[in-house]
GROMACS .gro file of C-alpha atoms in nm:
model
  345
    1UNK     CA    1  -7.543   0.153   4.832
    2UNK     CA    2  -7.825   0.437   4.625
    3UNK     CA    3  -7.654   0.711   4.447
    4UNK     CA    4  -7.951   0.962   4.351
    5UNK     CA    5  -8.043   1.170   4.039
    6UNK     CA    6  -7.787   1.492   3.977
    7UNK     CA    7  -7.947   1.773   3.922
    8UNK     CA    8  -7.873   2.024   3.656
    9UNK     CA    9  -7.937   2.273   3.499
   10UNK     CA   10  -8.298   2.198   3.549
   11UNK     CA   11  -8.262   1.866   3.490
   12UNK     CA   12  -8.214   1.520   3.708
   13UNK     CA   13  -7.942   1.272   3.552
   14UNK     CA   14  -7.975   0.954   3.626
   15UNK     CA   15  -7.678   0.756   3.761
   16UNK     CA   16  -7.511   0.553   3.573
   17UNK     CA   17  -7.645   0.755   3.242
   18UNK     CA   18  -7.512   1.065   3.057
   19UNK     CA   19  -7.646   1.306   2.862
   20UNK     CA   20  -7.522   1.706   2.773
   21UNK     CA   21  -7.683   1.995   2.929
   22UNK     CA   22  -7.730   2.364   2.739
   23UNK     CA   23  -7.718   2.603   3.009
   24UNK     CA   24  -7.902   2.969   2.813
   25UNK     CA   25  -7.630   3.231   2.837
   26UNK     CA   26  -7.702   3.512   2.574
   27UNK     CA   27  -7.829   3.490   2.260
   28UNK     CA   28  -7.642   3.656   1.952
   29UNK     CA   29  -7.705   3.844   1.747
   30UNK     CA   30  -7.946   3.733   1.450
   31UNK     CA   31  -8.121   3.597   1.748
   32UNK     CA   32  -7.927   3.230   1.756
   33UNK     CA   33  -7.922   3.169   2.065
   34UNK     CA   34  -7.611   3.051   2.296
   35UNK     CA   35  -7.525   2.838   2.504
   36UNK     CA   36  -7.230   2.617   2.708
   37UNK     CA   37  -7.350   2.301   2.667
   38UNK     CA   38  -7.199   2.056   3.021
   39UNK     CA   39  -7.162   1.691   2.915
   40UNK     CA   40  -7.302   1.534   3.253
   41UNK     CA   41  -7.109   1.163   3.336
   42UNK     CA   42  -7.295   1.078   3.673
   43UNK     CA   43  -7.133   0.705   3.837
   44UNK     CA   44  -7.354   0.381   3.925
   45UNK     CA   45  -7.131   0.479   4.289
   46UNK     CA   46  -7.071   0.760   4.505
   47UNK     CA   47  -6.809   0.929   4.488
   48UNK     CA   48  -6.670   1.309   4.450
   49UNK     CA   49  -6.703   1.529   4.177
   50UNK     CA   50  -6.497   1.609   3.879
   51UNK     CA   51  -6.488   1.943   3.628
   52UNK     CA   52  -6.289   1.952   3.289
   53UNK     CA   53  -6.337   2.289   3.127
   54UNK     CA   54  -6.198   2.462   2.828
   55UNK     CA   55  -6.171   2.695   2.582
   56UNK     CA   56  -6.169   2.981   2.803
   57UNK     CA   57  -5.969   3.157   2.538
   58UNK     CA   58  -6.149   3.069   2.208
   59UNK     CA   59  -5.881   3.054   2.042
   60UNK     CA   60  -5.677   2.810   2.249
   61UNK     CA   61  -5.878   2.496   2.104
   62UNK     CA   62  -5.641   2.133   2.191
   63UNK     CA   63  -5.878   2.137   2.471
   64UNK     CA   64  -6.161   2.068   2.279
   65UNK     CA   65  -5.968   1.784   2.139
   66UNK     CA   66  -5.837   1.640   2.446
   67UNK     CA   67  -6.198   1.690   2.603
   68UNK     CA   68  -6.281   1.467   2.355
   69UNK     CA   69  -6.078   1.216   2.373
   70UNK     CA   70  -6.149   1.190   2.725
   71UNK     CA   71  -6.505   1.149   2.673
   72UNK     CA   72  -6.433   0.894   2.448
   73UNK     CA   73  -6.267   0.675   2.732
   74UNK     CA   74  -6.412   0.321   2.818
   75UNK     CA   75  -6.284   0.422   3.160
   76UNK     CA   76  -6.578   0.634   3.211
   77UNK     CA   77  -6.855   0.295   3.208
   78UNK     CA   78  -6.742   0.245   3.499
   79UNK     CA   79  -6.753   0.598   3.666
   80UNK     CA   80  -6.743   0.639   4.112
   81UNK     CA   81  -6.882   1.031   4.094
   82UNK     CA   82  -6.992   1.306   3.928
   83UNK     CA   83  -6.761   1.418   3.589
   84UNK     CA   84  -6.890   1.742   3.430
   85UNK     CA   85  -6.736   1.828   3.090
   86UNK     CA   86  -6.758   2.165   2.867
   87UNK     CA   87  -6.571   2.115   2.611
   88UNK     CA   88  -6.598   2.495   2.516
   89UNK     CA   89  -6.668   2.762   2.762
   90UNK     CA   90  -6.628   3.050   2.568
   91UNK     CA   91  -6.855   2.992   2.287
   92UNK     CA   92  -6.811   3.329   2.149
   93UNK     CA   93  -6.440   3.352   2.083
   94UNK     CA   94  -6.445   2.940   1.952
   95UNK     CA   95  -6.719   3.081   1.746
   96UNK     CA   96  -6.483   3.369   1.590
   97UNK     CA   97  -6.101   3.193   1.623
   98UNK     CA   98  -6.061   3.483   1.925
   99UNK     CA   99  -5.903   3.454   2.273
  100UNK     CA  100  -6.159   3.704   2.361
  101UNK     CA  101  -6.498   3.790   2.437
  102UNK     CA  102  -6.712   4.047   2.169
  103UNK     CA  103  -6.665   4.326   2.379
  104UNK     CA  104  -6.272   4.225   2.371
  105UNK     CA  105  -6.275   4.102   2.800
  106UNK     CA  106  -6.024   3.820   2.855
  107UNK     CA  107  -6.321   3.598   3.007
  108UNK     CA  108  -6.009   3.493   3.252
  109UNK     CA  109  -5.962   3.791   3.430
  110UNK     CA  110  -6.369   3.832   3.494
  111UNK     CA  111  -6.400   3.598   3.742
  112UNK     CA  112  -6.632   3.513   3.952
  113UNK     CA  113  -6.869   3.740   3.745
  114UNK     CA  114  -7.211   3.843   3.810
  115UNK     CA  115  -7.552   3.858   3.736
  116UNK     CA  116  -7.570   4.214   3.604
  117UNK     CA  117  -7.262   4.232   3.512
  118UNK     CA  118  -7.093   4.214   3.143
  119UNK     CA  119  -7.109   3.931   2.944
  120UNK     CA  120  -6.809   3.828   3.007
  121UNK     CA  121  -6.878   3.873   3.413
  122UNK     CA  122  -7.268   3.620   3.351
  123UNK     CA  123  -7.000   3.414   3.144
  124UNK     CA  124  -6.784   3.369   3.437
  125UNK     CA  125  -7.127   3.373   3.656
  126UNK     CA  126  -7.237   3.121   3.518
  127UNK     CA  127  -6.979   2.854   3.471
  128UNK     CA  128  -6.945   2.880   3.911
  129UNK     CA  129  -7.234   2.853   4.039
  130UNK     CA  130  -7.354   2.568   3.784
  131UNK     CA  131  -7.033   2.369   3.823
  132UNK     CA  132  -6.703   2.530   4.011
  133UNK     CA  133  -6.893   2.580   4.286
  134UNK     CA  134  -7.057   2.221   4.339
  135UNK     CA  135  -6.718   2.040   4.212
  136UNK     CA  136  -6.424   1.885   4.423
  137UNK     CA  137  -6.168   1.942   4.205
  138UNK     CA  138  -6.139   2.145   3.869
  139UNK     CA  139  -5.917   2.091   3.550
  140UNK     CA  140  -5.844   2.339   3.293
  141UNK     CA  141  -5.719   2.309   2.970
  142UNK     CA  142  -5.483   2.557   2.755
  143UNK     CA  143  -5.210   2.569   2.481
  144UNK     CA  144  -4.998   2.881   2.457
  145UNK     CA  145  -5.102   3.230   2.317
  146UNK     CA  146  -5.137   3.287   1.993
  147UNK     CA  147  -4.778   3.270   1.862
  148UNK     CA  148  -4.638   3.113   2.105
  149UNK     CA  149  -4.579   2.707   2.181
  150UNK     CA  150  -4.562   2.493   2.514
  151UNK     CA  151  -4.416   2.218   2.653
  152UNK     CA  152  -4.674   1.971   2.777
  153UNK     CA  153  -4.689   2.116   3.163
  154UNK     CA  154  -4.956   2.131   3.502
  155UNK     CA  155  -4.967   2.458   3.668
  156UNK     CA  156  -5.126   2.474   4.046
  157UNK     CA  157  -5.147   2.694   4.319
  158UNK     CA  158  -5.253   2.398   4.524
  159UNK     CA  159  -5.384   2.482   4.868
  160UNK     CA  160  -5.302   2.090   5.038
  161UNK     CA  161  -5.112   1.815   4.918
  162UNK     CA  162  -5.351   1.628   4.827
  163UNK     CA  163  -5.383   1.862   4.532
  164UNK     CA  164  -4.986   1.896   4.412
  165UNK     CA  165  -4.952   1.451   4.492
  166UNK     CA  166  -5.275   1.483   4.165
  167UNK     CA  167  -5.080   1.740   3.972
  168UNK     CA  168  -4.795   1.491   3.987
  169UNK     CA  169  -4.993   1.224   3.873
  170UNK     CA  170  -5.138   1.416   3.511
  171UNK     CA  171  -4.856   1.318   3.412
  172UNK     CA  172  -4.707   1.642   3.227
  173UNK     CA  173  -4.346   1.684   3.191
  174UNK     CA  174  -4.379   1.977   3.402
  175UNK     CA  175  -4.503   2.072   3.740
  176UNK     CA  176  -4.562   2.437   3.791
  177UNK     CA  177  -4.634   2.586   4.065
  178UNK     CA  178  -4.763   2.930   3.931
  179UNK     CA  179  -4.909   3.193   4.178
  180UNK     CA  180  -5.265   3.277   4.121
  181UNK     CA  181  -5.438   3.583   3.893
  182UNK     CA  182  -5.625   3.866   4.022
  183UNK     CA  183  -5.990   3.774   3.773
  184UNK     CA  184  -5.837   3.423   3.668
  185UNK     CA  185  -6.120   3.106   3.748
  186UNK     CA  186  -5.808   2.899   3.927
  187UNK     CA  187  -5.847   3.179   4.212
  188UNK     CA  188  -6.176   3.189   4.257
  189UNK     CA  189  -6.263   2.844   4.243
  190UNK     CA  190  -5.969   2.832   4.465
  191UNK     CA  191  -6.212   3.113   4.695
  192UNK     CA  192  -6.500   2.884   4.659
  193UNK     CA  193  -6.289   2.598   4.771
  194UNK     CA  194  -6.225   2.401   4.482
  195UNK     CA  195  -5.837   2.369   4.358
  196UNK     CA  196  -5.738   2.434   3.948
  197UNK     CA  197  -5.488   2.175   3.764
  198UNK     CA  198  -5.451   2.399   3.455
  199UNK     CA  199  -5.274   2.199   3.214
  200UNK     CA  200  -5.068   2.432   2.896
  201UNK     CA  201  -4.979   2.245   2.588
  202UNK     CA  202  -4.883   2.365   2.240
  203UNK     CA  203  -5.019   2.654   2.029
  204UNK     CA  204  -5.350   2.816   1.999
  205UNK     CA  205  -5.544   2.737   1.621
  206UNK     CA  206  -5.327   2.406   1.652
  207UNK     CA  207  -5.377   2.041   1.787
  208UNK     CA  208  -5.068   1.856   1.813
  209UNK     CA  209  -5.096   1.468   1.951
  210UNK     CA  210  -4.871   1.461   2.229
  211UNK     CA  211  -5.033   1.756   2.351
  212UNK     CA  212  -5.351   1.570   2.343
  213UNK     CA  213  -5.191   1.276   2.430
  214UNK     CA  214  -5.089   1.341   2.745
  215UNK     CA  215  -5.431   1.545   2.834
  216UNK     CA  216  -5.660   1.264   2.781
  217UNK     CA  217  -5.428   1.033   2.956
  218UNK     CA  218  -5.361   1.268   3.200
  219UNK     CA  219  -5.664   1.342   3.298
  220UNK     CA  220  -5.788   0.966   3.398
  221UNK     CA  221  -5.497   0.961   3.617
  222UNK     CA  222  -5.626   1.250   3.820
  223UNK     CA  223  -5.938   1.044   3.789
  224UNK     CA  224  -5.802   0.751   3.903
  225UNK     CA  225  -5.569   0.892   4.171
  226UNK     CA  226  -5.944   0.967   4.298
  227UNK     CA  227  -6.051   0.660   4.326
  228UNK     CA  228  -6.291   0.816   4.060
  229UNK     CA  229  -6.251   0.539   3.764
  230UNK     CA  230  -6.024   0.133   3.771
  231UNK     CA  231  -5.647   0.097   3.741
  232UNK     CA  232  -5.766  -0.143   3.425
  233UNK     CA  233  -5.661   0.010   3.071
  234UNK     CA  234  -5.424   0.285   3.233
  235UNK     CA  235  -5.072   0.180   3.141
  236UNK     CA  236  -4.810   0.210   3.406
  237UNK     CA  237  -4.580   0.549   3.368
  238UNK     CA  238  -4.218   0.514   3.417
  239UNK     CA  239  -4.090   0.917   3.392
  240UNK     CA  240  -4.155   1.123   3.664
  241UNK     CA  241  -4.300   1.500   3.625
  242UNK     CA  242  -3.971   1.725   3.692
  243UNK     CA  243  -4.037   2.007   3.948
  244UNK     CA  244  -3.995   2.373   3.826
  245UNK     CA  245  -3.825   2.575   4.047
  246UNK     CA  246  -3.945   2.907   3.859
  247UNK     CA  247  -3.909   3.062   3.490
  248UNK     CA  248  -3.767   3.363   3.353
  249UNK     CA  249  -3.759   3.479   2.937
  250UNK     CA  250  -3.519   3.543   2.728
  251UNK     CA  251  -3.642   3.840   2.545
  252UNK     CA  252  -3.526   3.945   2.192
  253UNK     CA  253  -3.183   4.174   2.204
  254UNK     CA  254  -3.273   4.313   1.887
  255UNK     CA  255  -3.631   4.382   1.544
  256UNK     CA  256  -3.606   4.191   1.277
  257UNK     CA  257  -3.617   3.828   1.138
  258UNK     CA  258  -3.535   3.567   1.407
  259UNK     CA  259  -3.405   3.273   1.419
  260UNK     CA  260  -3.481   2.968   1.603
  261UNK     CA  261  -3.170   2.619   1.632
  262UNK     CA  262  -3.383   2.514   2.040
  263UNK     CA  263  -3.715   2.364   2.103
  264UNK     CA  264  -3.929   2.333   2.324
  265UNK     CA  265  -3.857   2.057   2.574
  266UNK     CA  266  -3.472   2.044   2.482
  267UNK     CA  267  -3.245   2.090   2.753
  268UNK     CA  268  -2.963   2.367   2.695
  269UNK     CA  269  -2.714   2.493   2.945
  270UNK     CA  270  -2.556   2.790   2.991
  271UNK     CA  271  -2.477   3.039   2.712
  272UNK     CA  272  -2.586   2.805   2.491
  273UNK     CA  273  -2.662   2.975   2.114
  274UNK     CA  274  -3.084   2.982   2.056
  275UNK     CA  275  -3.143   3.199   1.801
  276UNK     CA  276  -3.036   3.447   1.626
  277UNK     CA  277  -3.235   3.778   1.525
  278UNK     CA  278  -3.086   3.963   1.172
  279UNK     CA  279  -3.152   4.248   1.003
  280UNK     CA  280  -3.379   4.204   0.664
  281UNK     CA  281  -3.141   4.352   0.515
  282UNK     CA  282  -2.828   4.141   0.665
  283UNK     CA  283  -2.673   4.414   0.779
  284UNK     CA  284  -2.621   4.266   1.190
  285UNK     CA  285  -2.740   4.008   1.347
  286UNK     CA  286  -2.768   3.981   1.767
  287UNK     CA  287  -2.741   3.594   1.910
  288UNK     CA  288  -2.978   3.508   2.189
  289UNK     CA  289  -2.786   3.284   2.440
  290UNK     CA  290  -2.892   3.135   2.728
  291UNK     CA  291  -2.865   3.298   3.062
  292UNK     CA  292  -2.880   2.989   3.243
  293UNK     CA  293  -2.913   2.661   3.264
  294UNK     CA  294  -3.262   2.482   3.158
  295UNK     CA  295  -3.542   2.366   3.027
  296UNK     CA  296  -3.688   2.523   2.729
  297UNK     CA  297  -4.095   2.526   2.835
  298UNK     CA  298  -4.178   2.766   2.528
  299UNK     CA  299  -4.071   2.979   2.339
  300UNK     CA  300  -4.218   3.167   1.991
  301UNK     CA  301  -4.345   3.079   1.660
  302UNK     CA  302  -4.376   3.363   1.459
  303UNK     CA  303  -4.040   3.460   1.258
  304UNK     CA  304  -4.033   3.786   1.299
  305UNK     CA  305  -3.959   3.999   1.609
  306UNK     CA  306  -3.910   4.327   1.797
  307UNK     CA  307  -3.721   4.468   2.061
  308UNK     CA  308  -3.775   4.291   2.360
  309UNK     CA  309  -4.051   4.045   2.205
  310UNK     CA  310  -4.032   3.693   2.471
  311UNK     CA  311  -3.838   3.471   2.248
  312UNK     CA  312  -3.730   3.140   2.432
  313UNK     CA  313  -3.923   3.051   2.838
  314UNK     CA  314  -3.634   2.906   3.029
  315UNK     CA  315  -3.741   2.687   3.324
  316UNK     CA  316  -3.497   2.681   3.604
  317UNK     CA  317  -3.473   2.269   3.635
  318UNK     CA  318  -3.182   2.074   3.761
  319UNK     CA  319  -3.048   1.928   3.348
  320UNK     CA  320  -2.982   1.598   3.390
  321UNK     CA  321  -3.299   1.492   3.519
  322UNK     CA  322  -3.506   1.638   3.329
  323UNK     CA  323  -3.355   1.501   3.004
  324UNK     CA  324  -3.385   1.178   3.182
  325UNK     CA  325  -3.721   1.223   3.314
  326UNK     CA  326  -3.771   1.360   2.928
  327UNK     CA  327  -3.685   1.083   2.770
  328UNK     CA  328  -3.804   0.841   3.002
  329UNK     CA  329  -4.184   1.008   2.921
  330UNK     CA  330  -4.110   1.012   2.524
  331UNK     CA  331  -4.074   0.632   2.525
  332UNK     CA  332  -4.363   0.600   2.778
  333UNK     CA  333  -4.604   0.781   2.512
  334UNK     CA  334  -4.441   0.538   2.248
  335UNK     CA  335  -4.643   0.267   2.427
  336UNK     CA  336  -4.906   0.406   2.534
  337UNK     CA  337  -5.225   0.212   2.406
  338UNK     CA  338  -5.492   0.416   2.490
  339UNK     CA  339  -5.511   0.655   2.228
  340UNK     CA  340  -5.416   0.499   1.886
  341UNK     CA  341  -5.466   0.764   1.657
  342UNK     CA  342  -5.309   0.891   1.337
  343UNK     CA  343  -5.137   1.206   1.390
  344UNK     CA  344  -5.253   1.512   1.389
  345UNK     CA  345  -5.117   1.823   1.132
   0.00000   0.00000   0.00000
């Protein structure tokens, strides 16, 4: 079957070809053009269109590394359909190592945007019309916010059982049924008929090997489930993700210096000691204990807290089941030859 060229950003990408297309966004204050660069992979055979995006929040850079690894994957030589990769959506925030745009707007609260609105609104509009509206599924890559870290997880608000199955196929340790936030890209894309899997892993302004490896291999597993690439070269995973029933933040009962005793991915018992907040003078200490059994899916990284600050994010999951699955996932990653790179420090 003859596959027609893929028209994108005024370019026509032939079947079997890959090109980088720069979508004009604005001009920086020094007159430097600002663009949203998209790598377009157009397969030789027909299939669905998938977009992968990162750095909607400019300081969440782990997704940029995931995109880099994805675009080097040999499986893309046998691609069916079209893959659109946007390693850096928020160029302004990325250059400034900031979550926000220059006007301090959060881009992920400005969708679907408009042609005549703020800079954030215009950027959101371009992403929606050029990328999301033309795709069958999206995978959006994030990390925790500044001074926090997350266990790799997939968040999904699926409109179909098929999308939930794709979330499981990704292979992250946790799958979370998360509500759609008003103004988010996930909400706007869903309204346009495109479900989005949101991958959260690691922390802002940091790379870590586990998050990068799970992210890149997870996207390829989703592509395999969508029949966009062959199974060859994708090692089987024995571990199945843990579906989270709910979650709660465990907060600091006092202000002071924070000493953490547990890390993300650990399973904890009801009442188990997690951390201590101490006065700088050493005159008082307040314990932080687990309010229930579960798995720690996120934690603070700053050793200084104010009363009420979120310290741990506790997932409501069957602890025994989670322990076995997380241990098996670690073993699967050790045996995974797909991304044989030195650990990123």
